[in-house]
CSV table of C-alpha atoms in Angstrom, one decimal:
chain,number,residue,atom,x,y,z
A,1,GLY,CA,13.0,13.8,-6.7
A,2,ASN,CA,12.2,10.4,-5.1
A,3,GLN,CA,11.4,10.3,-1.4
A,4,PRO,CA,11.6,7.0,0.5
A,5,LEU,CA,8.2,6.7,2.1
A,6,SER,CA,7.8,3.4,4.1
A,7,PRO,CA,4.2,3.3,5.4
A,8,ARG,CA,3.4,0.9,8.3
A,9,GLY,CA,0.2,0.0,9.9
A,10,PHE,CA,-2.5,-2.5,10.6
A,11,ASN,CA,-4.4,-4.9,8.4
A,12,GLY,CA,-7.4,-6.9,9.6
A,13,GLY,CA,-10.7,-8.3,8.3
A,14,GLY,CA,-12.5,-11.4,7.2
A,15,GLN,CA,-12.0,-14.2,4.7
A,16,VAL,CA,-14.1,-16.7,2.8
A,17,GLY,CA,-12.9,-19.6,0.7
A,18,PHE,CA,-13.3,-23.1,-0.5
A,19,ASN,CA,-10.8,-26.0,-0.4
A,20,LEU,CA,-10.8,-29.5,-2.0
A,21,GLN,CA,-8.3,-32.1,-0.8
A,22,SER,CA,-7.1,-35.0,-2.9
A,23,GLY,CA,-4.6,-37.2,-0.9
A,24,HIS,CA,-2.0,-34.8,0.4
A,25,TRP,CA,-2.8,-32.0,-2.1
A,26,VAL,CA,-5.1,-29.2,-1.2
A,27,PHE,CA,-6.6,-26.9,-3.9
A,28,GLY,CA,-8.6,-23.8,-2.9
A,29,VAL,CA,-9.7,-20.3,-3.5
A,30,GLU,CA,-9.8,-17.4,-1.0
A,31,ALA,CA,-11.2,-13.9,-1.0
A,32,ASP,CA,-10.7,-11.4,1.8
A,33,PHE,CA,-11.7,-7.9,2.6
A,34,GLY,CA,-10.3,-5.8,5.5
A,35,SER,CA,-9.1,-2.5,6.7
A,36,MET,CA,-5.5,-1.7,5.8
A,37,HIS,CA,-4.6,1.5,7.6
A,38,ILE,CA,-1.0,2.3,6.7
A,39,LYS,CA,0.4,5.8,6.4
A,40,ASP,CA,3.7,7.6,6.2
A,41,ASP,CA,4.9,11.1,5.5
A,42,PHE,CA,8.4,12.3,4.6
A,43,SER,CA,9.8,15.8,4.4
A,44,SER,CA,13.2,16.8,2.9
A,45,THR,CA,14.9,20.1,2.5
A,46,ALA,CA,17.6,21.0,0.0
A,47,THR,CA,19.6,24.2,-0.6
A,48,TYR,CA,19.1,25.9,-4.0
A,49,PRO,CA,22.4,25.5,-5.9
A,50,CYS,CA,22.2,29.1,-7.2
A,51,CYS,CA,21.1,30.9,-4.2
A,52,ALA,CA,22.5,29.5,-0.9
A,53,PRO,CA,21.5,29.6,1.9
A,54,THR,CA,17.9,29.7,0.6
A,55,ASN,CA,16.2,26.3,0.4
A,56,PHE,CA,13.1,24.4,-0.5
A,57,THR,CA,11.2,21.7,1.3
A,58,VAL,CA,9.0,19.0,-0.1
A,59,THR,CA,6.6,17.1,2.1
A,60,GLN,CA,4.7,14.0,0.9
A,61,THR,CA,2.1,11.8,2.5
A,62,VAL,CA,0.6,8.4,1.5
A,63,LYS,CA,-2.1,6.3,3.1
A,64,THR,CA,-4.4,3.4,2.4
A,65,ASN,CA,-7.7,2.4,4.0
A,66,TYR,CA,-8.6,-1.1,2.8
A,67,LEU,CA,-7.3,-4.2,1.1
A,68,ILE,CA,-9.3,-6.7,-1.0
A,69,THR,CA,-7.7,-9.9,-2.4
A,70,ALA,CA,-8.9,-12.9,-4.5
A,71,ARG,CA,-6.5,-15.8,-4.8
A,72,PRO,CA,-6.3,-19.4,-5.6
A,73,ARG,CA,-4.0,-21.5,-3.4
A,74,LEU,CA,-2.2,-24.8,-3.6
A,75,GLY,CA,-1.1,-26.6,-0.5
A,76,ILE,CA,0.3,-29.9,0.7
A,77,ALA,CA,-1.0,-31.4,3.9
A,78,SER,CA,0.6,-33.8,6.3
A,79,GLY,CA,-1.4,-34.7,9.4
A,80,PRO,CA,-2.7,-31.5,11.0
A,81,VAL,CA,-0.2,-29.2,9.1
A,82,MET,CA,-0.7,-27.7,5.6
A,83,VAL,CA,1.9,-25.5,3.8
A,84,TYR,CA,0.6,-23.6,0.9
A,85,GLY,CA,1.4,-21.0,-1.8
A,86,THR,CA,-1.1,-18.4,-3.1
A,87,GLY,CA,-1.3,-15.6,-5.6
A,88,GLY,CA,-3.9,-13.4,-7.3
A,89,VAL,CA,-5.5,-10.0,-7.6
A,90,ALA,CA,-5.3,-7.2,-4.9
A,91,ILE,CA,-7.3,-4.0,-4.7
A,92,THR,CA,-6.7,-1.0,-2.4
A,93,SER,CA,-7.1,2.8,-2.2
A,94,LEU,CA,-4.2,5.2,-2.2
A,95,ASP,CA,-4.3,8.8,-1.0
A,96,TYR,CA,-1.4,11.0,-1.8
A,97,ALA,CA,-0.7,14.6,-0.8
A,98,GLU,CA,2.4,16.8,-1.5
A,99,ASP,CA,3.4,20.3,-0.3
A,100,PHE,CA,6.3,22.4,-1.7
A,101,ILE,CA,7.6,25.6,0.0
A,102,ASP,CA,10.8,27.6,-0.2
A,103,THR,CA,12.7,30.4,1.6
A,104,PHE,CA,13.8,32.1,-1.6
A,105,ALA,CA,10.5,33.7,-2.6
A,106,ALA,CA,8.1,32.2,-0.1
A,107,ALA,CA,6.9,30.0,-2.9
A,108,HIS,CA,4.2,27.4,-2.3
A,109,GLU,CA,2.7,24.6,-4.4
A,110,SER,CA,0.6,21.6,-3.5
A,111,ALA,CA,-1.1,18.6,-5.0
A,112,ALA,CA,-3.4,15.7,-3.8
A,113,THR,CA,-5.0,12.7,-5.4
A,114,SER,CA,-6.9,9.6,-4.4
A,115,SER,CA,-7.4,6.4,-6.5
A,116,MET,CA,-8.5,2.8,-6.2
A,117,LEU,CA,-5.6,0.6,-7.4
A,118,THR,CA,-5.6,-2.9,-8.8
A,119,GLY,CA,-2.5,-5.0,-8.6
A,120,TRP,CA,-1.2,-8.4,-7.8
A,121,THR,CA,-0.3,-10.3,-4.7
A,122,ALA,CA,1.5,-13.6,-4.0
A,123,GLY,CA,2.9,-15.4,-0.9
A,124,GLY,CA,2.5,-18.4,1.2
A,125,GLY,CA,1.7,-19.7,4.7
A,126,VAL,CA,1.2,-22.6,7.0
A,127,GLU,CA,-2.1,-23.7,8.6
A,128,PHE,CA,-2.6,-26.0,11.6
A,129,LYS,CA,-5.7,-27.9,12.5
A,130,ILE,CA,-6.7,-27.5,16.2
A,131,GLY,CA,-9.2,-29.3,18.3
A,132,GLY,CA,-10.7,-32.8,17.8
A,133,SER,CA,-13.4,-31.9,15.3
A,134,GLY,CA,-11.1,-30.8,12.5
A,135,HIS,CA,-13.3,-27.7,11.9
A,136,TRP,CA,-10.9,-25.2,13.4
A,137,SER,CA,-7.5,-24.1,12.3
A,138,VAL,CA,-5.0,-21.3,12.8
A,139,LYS,CA,-2.7,-19.9,10.1
A,140,ALA,CA,0.2,-17.6,9.6
A,141,GLU,CA,0.6,-16.0,6.1
A,142,TYR,CA,3.0,-13.7,4.2
A,143,LEU,CA,1.8,-11.8,1.2
A,144,PHE,CA,3.6,-9.4,-1.1
A,145,ALA,CA,1.3,-6.9,-2.9
A,146,ASP,CA,2.4,-4.7,-5.8
A,147,PHE,CA,0.1,-1.9,-7.2
A,148,GLY,CA,2.2,-0.9,-10.1
A,149,THR,CA,2.6,2.8,-11.0
A,150,GLY,CA,0.2,3.8,-8.2
A,151,VAL,CA,-1.2,7.3,-8.5
A,152,LYS,CA,-0.1,10.3,-10.7
A,153,THR,CA,-1.2,13.9,-10.7
A,154,THR,CA,0.1,17.3,-11.9
A,155,SER,CA,-0.3,20.8,-10.5
A,156,THR,CA,0.1,24.3,-11.8
A,157,ASN,CA,-0.7,26.2,-8.6
A,158,LEU,CA,2.8,27.6,-7.8
A,159,THR,CA,2.7,31.1,-6.2
A,160,ALA,CA,5.5,33.2,-4.9
A,161,PHE,CA,6.6,36.7,-3.7
A,162,PRO,CA,4.1,37.8,-1.0
A,163,PRO,CA,2.2,39.8,-0.3
A,164,THR,CA,1.1,39.9,-3.9
A,165,ARG,CA,1.4,36.0,-4.3
A,166,ILE,CA,2.2,36.0,-8.0
A,167,PRO,CA,1.0,32.8,-9.7
A,168,PHE,CA,3.2,30.8,-12.0
A,169,PRO,CA,0.8,28.6,-13.9
A,170,THR,CA,3.4,27.5,-16.5
A,171,ASN,CA,5.5,25.8,-13.8
A,172,ILE,CA,4.1,22.3,-14.0
A,173,PHE,CA,4.8,19.9,-11.1
A,174,THR,CA,4.4,16.2,-11.8
A,175,HIS,CA,3.8,13.8,-8.9
A,176,GLN,CA,3.7,10.0,-8.7
A,177,ALA,CA,3.4,7.6,-5.8
A,178,ASP,CA,4.0,3.8,-6.1
A,179,LEU,CA,2.8,1.3,-3.6
A,180,THR,CA,4.1,-2.2,-2.6
A,181,ALA,CA,3.3,-3.9,0.7
A,182,HIS,CA,4.7,-6.7,2.7
A,183,LEU,CA,1.8,-8.2,4.7
A,184,PHE,CA,2.3,-10.6,7.7
A,185,ARG,CA,-1.1,-12.0,8.8
A,186,SER,CA,-2.5,-14.6,11.1
A,187,GLY,CA,-6.0,-15.8,11.8
A,188,LEU,CA,-8.4,-18.4,13.2
A,189,ASN,CA,-10.4,-20.3,10.6
A,190,PHE,CA,-13.6,-22.4,10.8
A,191,ARG,CA,-14.4,-25.1,8.2
A,192,PHE,CA,-17.8,-26.5,7.4
């Protein structure tokens, strides 16, 4: 069944971009690369309906290591303040692992997979010019990223009944992990 994993962590890195201003309108493109170390694991236990009080436990773990985005942005500037919207492509890695055990037959099954995922991201922010030269600014930004169906894998490595550890290769376990992220970011920018 579904398990509610809610990974949290840190995202930080660097960004390059180009902006063109016409009147109050600002048109630009940005690309960034950074570490995105978010991780969560969740374990749930349920009683077998047929055979109480025996039960089974499923433990799942997800984690990411980096985030890359490439996005156009459109903003409106008034004095030292610009408010903007942005959206584009996002790329990350997703590592997934699962472990199943039970107390009925000391059963055990596990699966793991890792994939690079491509999805989309959209959001907005506000940027403030600082200092007298106009080259420096600070910004705060929110991005939502969605990586679609995420990763999928199957396993047929179920074993049970120790000490013999009888294999059950016809028992197919299917696993899937989806990833969406809410990113709150801030930074210091330098403009040429």
